[in-house]
Amino acid sequence: MPSSGYRLRDVEHHPLLTENDNYDSSSSSSSEADVADRVWFIRDGCGMICAVVTWLLVVYADFVVTFVMLLPSRDFWYSAVNGVVFNCLAVLALSSHLRTMLTDPGAVPKGNATKEYMESLQLKPGEVIYKCPKCCCIKPERAHHCSICKRCIRKMDHHCPWVNNCVGEKNQRFFVLFTMYIALASVHALVLCGLQFVACVRGQWTECSGFSPPVTVILLIFLCLEGLLFFTFTAVMFGTQIHSICNDETEIERLKSEKPTWERRLRWEGMKSVFGGPPSLLWMNPFVGFRFRRLQTRPRKGGPEFSV
């Protein structure tokens, strides 16, 4: 569009959408309040299975800790304190998982590459903008297209099937909390398993559990394996996420060795931008900003996500 004085870069050289194109422009012009009322969810089979498996494994761990190890114990305070701590970690982990999965990671409005929108940007002559040929949107800086979400995501770090969503600008905080609480719960479960094995061996497997010795051994061994796998995975992910935040560099940008064209927010500035505000206990709270939304189905075009 040389007459407008700016240039549109498009890898596949797709033209801008016109009024006659098959695109409902009213869907991209919805108000911010309307967008905020939607619950984001990706209808991906693999992601939904992984999310359900994650919940089942956490519920299994809670069952073994509560009914196999703590309730049969004769020490009331040992059972009460450890039960409260572990269940709190489990609730916080699952709440963080839900917030990560049901929060819009920073999706760019689909199909906003129209002439009207281009004119509203008031671009300077010679300024270069980028259009995604897959979802027909104007790509902001640091946005990348997700082939599973079918959308361009601002500051996309990666797509995680275990939370059935992309980790991006708006939900990275909840993903970090999810990995942290799962890692802490895994360590707690491993410690309790070790103490339970010692207690059962000393008591010759009598009255150390409400289940038979073979069943108790199988349940504890499986929980130990689960705890080791979960701790290893989430601890590594937590470390890489904190490193990325402190260096203001997403995993995609690091893998592609993209040179930063933005002003980096290093260390605490990066943490503040992700978690919001100065350091406080609110950083650890996955319920911050949560509010119940009215359940109302809304049809969407051309994408696997739906809103309620």
Short mmCIF file of C-alpha atoms in Angstrom, two decimals:
data_model
loop_
_atom_site.label_atom_id
_atom_site.label_comp_id
_atom_site.label_asym_id
_atom_site.label_seq_id
_atom_site.Cartn_x
_atom_site.Cartn_y
_atom_site.Cartn_z
CA MET A 1 0.00 0.00 0.00
CA PRO A 2 2.46 2.66 -1.15
CA SER A 3 -0.11 5.45 -1.01
CA SER A 4 -0.36 5.14 2.75
CA GLY A 5 3.33 5.62 3.32
CA TYR A 6 3.84 2.45 5.38
CA ARG A 7 4.85 -1.07 4.43
CA LEU A 8 3.16 -4.33 5.31
CA ARG A 9 5.42 -7.34 5.58
CA ASP A 10 3.73 -10.67 5.01
CA VAL A 11 5.72 -13.86 4.59
CA GLU A 12 3.16 -15.40 2.27
CA HIS A 13 2.22 -12.07 0.65
CA HIS A 14 -1.42 -12.32 1.59
CA PRO A 15 -3.36 -9.13 0.80
CA LEU A 16 -5.12 -7.17 3.48
CA LEU A 17 -8.66 -8.22 4.18
CA THR A 18 -11.32 -6.16 2.45
CA GLU A 19 -14.97 -5.64 3.19
CA ASN A 20 -15.87 -8.45 0.79
CA ASP A 21 -13.63 -11.04 2.50
CA ASN A 22 -15.18 -13.84 4.53
CA TYR A 23 -14.48 -12.35 7.94
CA ASP A 24 -16.82 -11.11 10.60
CA SER A 25 -15.23 -7.82 11.60
CA SER A 26 -17.68 -7.35 14.46
CA SER A 27 -16.00 -10.21 16.36
CA SER A 28 -12.67 -8.37 16.42
CA SER A 29 -14.18 -5.05 17.47
CA SER A 30 -15.71 -6.30 20.71
CA SER A 31 -15.11 -4.12 23.71
CA GLU A 32 -12.44 -4.83 26.32
CA ALA A 33 -15.12 -5.46 28.93
CA ASP A 34 -16.74 -8.08 26.73
CA VAL A 35 -13.40 -9.81 26.15
CA ALA A 36 -12.66 -9.79 29.88
CA ASP A 37 -15.94 -11.61 30.55
CA ARG A 38 -14.91 -14.60 28.44
CA VAL A 39 -13.38 -17.78 29.78
CA TRP A 40 -10.62 -18.92 27.46
CA PHE A 41 -10.46 -22.63 26.65
CA ILE A 42 -8.63 -24.55 23.91
CA ARG A 43 -10.45 -27.52 22.42
CA ASP A 44 -7.38 -29.66 21.79
CA GLY A 45 -7.78 -33.40 22.38
CA CYS A 46 -4.22 -34.05 23.52
CA GLY A 47 -4.21 -30.98 25.77
CA MET A 48 -7.52 -31.86 27.42
CA ILE A 49 -6.33 -35.43 28.10
CA CYS A 50 -3.05 -34.15 29.59
CA ALA A 51 -4.93 -31.66 31.78
CA VAL A 52 -7.28 -34.39 33.07
CA VAL A 53 -4.31 -36.70 33.75
CA THR A 54 -2.61 -33.92 35.72
CA TRP A 55 -5.66 -33.51 37.93
CA LEU A 56 -6.04 -37.27 38.43
CA LEU A 57 -2.40 -37.62 39.49
CA VAL A 58 -2.75 -34.80 42.02
CA VAL A 59 -5.97 -36.35 43.36
CA TYR A 60 -4.22 -39.73 43.60
CA ALA A 61 -1.34 -38.19 45.57
CA ASP A 62 -3.81 -36.51 47.91
CA PHE A 63 -5.64 -39.82 48.42
CA VAL A 64 -2.46 -41.73 49.31
CA VAL A 65 -1.16 -38.99 51.61
CA THR A 66 -4.48 -38.58 53.40
CA PHE A 67 -5.93 -42.08 53.62
CA VAL A 68 -2.83 -44.28 53.50
CA MET A 69 -0.31 -42.28 55.52
CA LEU A 70 -1.94 -39.62 57.71
CA LEU A 71 -5.33 -40.86 58.89
CA PRO A 72 -4.00 -44.23 60.23
CA SER A 73 -1.30 -42.39 62.19
CA ARG A 74 -1.67 -42.30 65.98
CA ASP A 75 -0.01 -38.88 66.19
CA PHE A 76 -2.89 -36.40 65.84
CA TRP A 77 -0.78 -33.28 65.35
CA TYR A 78 1.48 -35.01 62.84
CA SER A 79 -1.56 -35.97 60.78
CA ALA A 80 -3.33 -32.63 61.18
CA VAL A 81 -0.36 -30.38 60.32
CA ASN A 82 0.85 -32.42 57.37
CA GLY A 83 -2.70 -32.91 56.10
CA VAL A 84 -3.42 -29.19 56.13
CA VAL A 85 -0.08 -28.32 54.50
CA PHE A 86 -0.33 -30.92 51.72
CA ASN A 87 -3.96 -30.20 50.91
CA CYS A 88 -3.27 -26.45 50.80
CA LEU A 89 -0.42 -27.05 48.35
CA ALA A 90 -2.68 -29.30 46.25
CA VAL A 91 -5.50 -26.73 46.17
CA LEU A 92 -3.11 -23.91 45.26
CA ALA A 93 -1.50 -26.05 42.54
CA LEU A 94 -4.83 -27.03 40.97
CA SER A 95 -6.13 -23.45 41.23
CA SER A 96 -3.00 -22.20 39.47
CA HIS A 97 -3.49 -24.89 36.83
CA LEU A 98 -7.07 -23.74 36.22
CA ARG A 99 -6.04 -20.08 36.01
CA THR A 100 -3.31 -20.97 33.51
CA MET A 101 -5.66 -23.06 31.39
CA LEU A 102 -8.66 -20.72 31.43
CA THR A 103 -6.83 -17.39 31.07
CA ASP A 104 -6.31 -15.78 27.69
CA PRO A 105 -2.49 -15.93 27.30
CA GLY A 106 -2.48 -12.72 25.27
CA ALA A 107 -4.14 -13.62 21.98
CA VAL A 108 -4.06 -10.99 19.24
CA PRO A 109 -7.53 -10.28 17.76
CA LYS A 110 -8.01 -12.54 14.78
CA GLY A 111 -8.45 -10.94 11.36
CA ASN A 112 -7.75 -7.34 12.38
CA ALA A 113 -5.60 -6.68 9.29
CA THR A 114 -8.28 -4.53 7.63
CA LYS A 115 -7.87 -1.20 5.88
CA GLU A 116 -9.92 0.52 8.56
CA TYR A 117 -7.76 -0.86 11.34
CA MET A 118 -4.56 0.03 9.47
CA GLU A 119 -5.73 3.60 9.09
CA SER A 120 -6.64 3.81 12.78
CA LEU A 121 -3.05 2.92 13.77
CA GLN A 122 -1.82 6.28 12.42
CA LEU A 123 1.47 4.78 11.29
CA LYS A 124 4.41 6.94 10.35
CA PRO A 125 5.62 6.99 6.71
CA GLY A 126 7.99 4.11 6.05
CA GLU A 127 7.07 2.27 9.22
CA VAL A 128 7.05 -1.53 8.82
CA ILE A 129 4.31 -3.68 10.32
CA TYR A 130 3.88 -7.42 10.19
CA LYS A 131 0.84 -9.47 9.31
CA CYS A 132 0.39 -13.12 10.26
CA PRO A 133 -0.72 -15.00 7.14
CA LYS A 134 -2.30 -17.76 9.24
CA CYS A 135 -4.74 -15.81 11.40
CA CYS A 136 -4.78 -12.58 9.35
CA CYS A 137 -3.83 -10.28 12.21
CA ILE A 138 -1.33 -7.50 12.68
CA LYS A 139 1.43 -9.05 14.80
CA PRO A 140 2.66 -6.90 17.69
CA GLU A 141 6.30 -7.02 18.64
CA ARG A 142 7.33 -10.31 20.34
CA ALA A 143 4.12 -12.08 19.27
CA HIS A 144 4.30 -15.57 17.77
CA HIS A 145 1.72 -17.79 16.11
CA CYS A 146 0.68 -20.99 17.92
CA SER A 147 -0.32 -23.79 15.58
CA ILE A 148 -2.46 -25.41 18.30
CA CYS A 149 -4.29 -22.33 19.57
CA LYS A 150 -4.54 -21.05 15.97
CA ARG A 151 -3.77 -17.56 17.25
CA CYS A 152 -0.87 -15.17 17.59
CA ILE A 153 0.12 -14.87 21.27
CA ARG A 154 1.86 -11.87 22.81
CA LYS A 155 5.19 -12.81 24.45
CA MET A 156 4.49 -16.47 23.78
CA ASP A 157 6.91 -18.64 25.76
CA HIS A 158 5.68 -22.08 24.69
CA HIS A 159 2.55 -24.19 24.36
CA CYS A 160 2.19 -26.58 27.28
CA PRO A 161 -0.15 -29.56 26.76
CA TRP A 162 -0.27 -30.21 30.53
CA VAL A 163 -2.17 -26.95 31.01
CA ASN A 164 -3.84 -27.16 27.58
CA ASN A 165 -2.83 -23.61 26.73
CA CYS A 166 -0.04 -21.36 25.63
CA VAL A 167 2.10 -19.67 28.26
CA GLY A 168 2.14 -16.02 27.32
CA GLU A 169 1.94 -12.46 28.51
CA LYS A 170 -1.25 -12.76 30.57
CA ASN A 171 -0.98 -16.20 32.17
CA GLN A 172 2.75 -16.77 32.70
CA ARG A 173 2.34 -15.80 36.35
CA PHE A 174 -0.14 -18.62 36.99
CA PHE A 175 2.05 -21.14 35.16
CA VAL A 176 5.01 -20.23 37.39
CA LEU A 177 2.82 -20.67 40.48
CA PHE A 178 1.57 -24.02 39.17
CA THR A 179 5.09 -25.39 38.72
CA MET A 180 6.16 -24.05 42.12
CA TYR A 181 3.26 -25.54 44.07
CA ILE A 182 3.52 -28.90 42.31
CA ALA A 183 7.24 -29.03 43.08
CA LEU A 184 6.61 -28.22 46.76
CA ALA A 185 3.79 -30.77 47.01
CA SER A 186 6.03 -33.39 45.39
CA VAL A 187 8.82 -32.78 47.91
CA HIS A 188 6.33 -32.97 50.77
CA ALA A 189 4.88 -36.23 49.45
CA LEU A 190 8.36 -37.77 49.05
CA VAL A 191 9.29 -36.85 52.63
CA LEU A 192 6.04 -38.35 53.95
CA CYS A 193 6.63 -41.51 51.90
CA GLY A 194 10.09 -41.90 53.43
CA LEU A 195 8.76 -41.47 56.95
CA GLN A 196 5.92 -43.90 56.25
CA PHE A 197 8.30 -46.59 54.95
CA VAL A 198 10.43 -46.22 58.08
CA ALA A 199 7.38 -46.42 60.36
CA CYS A 200 6.00 -49.48 58.56
CA VAL A 201 9.32 -51.33 58.64
CA ARG A 202 9.75 -50.64 62.35
CA GLY A 203 6.20 -51.79 63.06
CA GLN A 204 6.63 -54.82 60.78
CA TRP A 205 3.80 -53.50 58.57
CA THR A 206 1.18 -53.90 61.27
CA GLU A 207 -1.25 -51.04 61.91
CA CYS A 208 0.78 -48.59 59.80
CA SER A 209 -2.01 -48.40 57.21
CA GLY A 210 -5.63 -49.31 56.76
CA PHE A 211 -4.68 -51.29 53.64
CA SER A 212 -2.90 -54.63 53.41
CA PRO A 213 0.93 -54.51 53.29
CA PRO A 214 1.19 -55.39 49.55
CA VAL A 215 -1.37 -52.71 48.58
CA THR A 216 0.33 -50.18 50.84
CA VAL A 217 3.72 -50.87 49.26
CA ILE A 218 2.33 -50.53 45.72
CA LEU A 219 0.56 -47.25 46.54
CA LEU A 220 3.65 -45.78 48.20
CA ILE A 221 6.03 -46.85 45.42
CA PHE A 222 3.78 -45.38 42.74
CA LEU A 223 3.50 -42.13 44.73
CA CYS A 224 7.30 -41.98 45.06
CA LEU A 225 7.72 -42.40 41.30
CA GLU A 226 5.07 -39.78 40.64
CA GLY A 227 6.67 -37.39 43.12
CA LEU A 228 10.11 -37.79 41.58
CA LEU A 229 8.84 -37.24 38.03
CA PHE A 230 6.65 -34.29 38.99
CA PHE A 231 9.38 -32.65 41.05
CA THR A 232 12.00 -33.04 38.33
CA PHE A 233 9.76 -31.66 35.61
CA THR A 234 8.22 -28.77 37.54
CA ALA A 235 11.47 -27.74 39.25
CA VAL A 236 13.20 -27.47 35.86
CA MET A 237 10.26 -25.57 34.37
CA PHE A 238 10.10 -23.24 37.38
CA GLY A 239 13.80 -22.49 37.05
CA THR A 240 13.63 -21.81 33.31
CA GLN A 241 10.58 -19.59 33.73
CA ILE A 242 12.23 -17.48 36.45
CA HIS A 243 15.37 -17.23 34.30
CA SER A 244 13.30 -16.12 31.30
CA ILE A 245 11.42 -13.53 33.34
CA CYS A 246 14.58 -12.10 34.90
CA ASN A 247 16.19 -11.83 31.46
CA ASP A 248 12.98 -10.64 29.75
CA GLU A 249 13.37 -13.31 27.08
CA THR A 250 10.84 -15.97 26.17
CA GLU A 251 11.82 -19.55 25.40
CA ILE A 252 10.97 -19.06 21.72
CA GLU A 253 13.15 -15.94 21.53
CA ARG A 254 16.00 -17.82 23.20
CA LEU A 255 15.74 -20.82 20.86
CA LYS A 256 15.57 -18.57 17.80
CA SER A 257 18.41 -16.40 19.12
CA GLU A 258 16.35 -13.31 18.41
CA LYS A 259 18.16 -10.07 19.09
CA PRO A 260 16.13 -7.88 21.44
CA THR A 261 14.65 -4.80 19.76
CA TRP A 262 12.77 -3.89 22.94
CA GLU A 263 13.96 -2.34 26.18
CA ARG A 264 14.61 -5.26 28.49
CA ARG A 265 13.21 -5.39 32.01
CA LEU A 266 15.84 -7.25 33.95
CA ARG A 267 15.60 -9.09 37.26
CA TRP A 268 13.12 -7.43 39.66
CA GLU A 269 11.63 -5.22 36.98
CA GLY A 270 10.80 -8.31 34.96
CA MET A 271 9.34 -10.05 38.00
CA LYS A 272 7.20 -7.01 38.79
CA SER A 273 5.88 -6.84 35.23
CA VAL A 274 4.80 -10.52 35.35
CA PHE A 275 3.51 -10.80 38.92
CA GLY A 276 2.29 -7.22 39.23
CA GLY A 277 3.46 -4.63 41.74
CA PRO A 278 6.28 -4.80 44.30
CA PRO A 279 7.21 -8.09 46.00
CA SER A 280 4.48 -9.26 48.37
CA LEU A 281 2.56 -12.35 49.41
CA LEU A 282 0.07 -11.54 46.66
CA TRP A 283 2.65 -12.88 44.20
CA MET A 284 1.95 -16.34 45.65
CA ASN A 285 -1.82 -16.05 45.36
CA PRO A 286 -3.37 -17.61 42.23
CA PHE A 287 -6.77 -16.08 43.10
CA VAL A 288 -5.67 -12.46 42.57
CA GLY A 289 -7.89 -10.82 39.96
CA PHE A 290 -10.29 -13.74 39.89
CA ARG A 291 -13.97 -13.07 39.47
CA PHE A 292 -16.88 -15.28 38.50
CA ARG A 293 -18.00 -14.87 34.92
CA ARG A 294 -21.49 -15.29 33.55
CA LEU A 295 -21.79 -18.57 31.71
CA GLN A 296 -23.00 -17.80 28.22
CA THR A 297 -21.97 -19.70 25.12
CA ARG A 298 -20.60 -17.58 22.30
CA PRO A 299 -19.92 -19.07 18.87
CA ARG A 300 -16.46 -18.39 17.46
CA LYS A 301 -15.23 -18.66 13.91
CA GLY A 302 -12.12 -20.29 12.58
CA GLY A 303 -10.40 -21.38 15.78
CA PRO A 304 -10.30 -24.19 18.32
CA GLU A 305 -10.99 -21.96 21.32
CA PHE A 306 -14.40 -21.05 22.67
CA SER A 307 -15.60 -18.48 25.15
CA VAL A 308 -18.25 -18.51 27.83
#
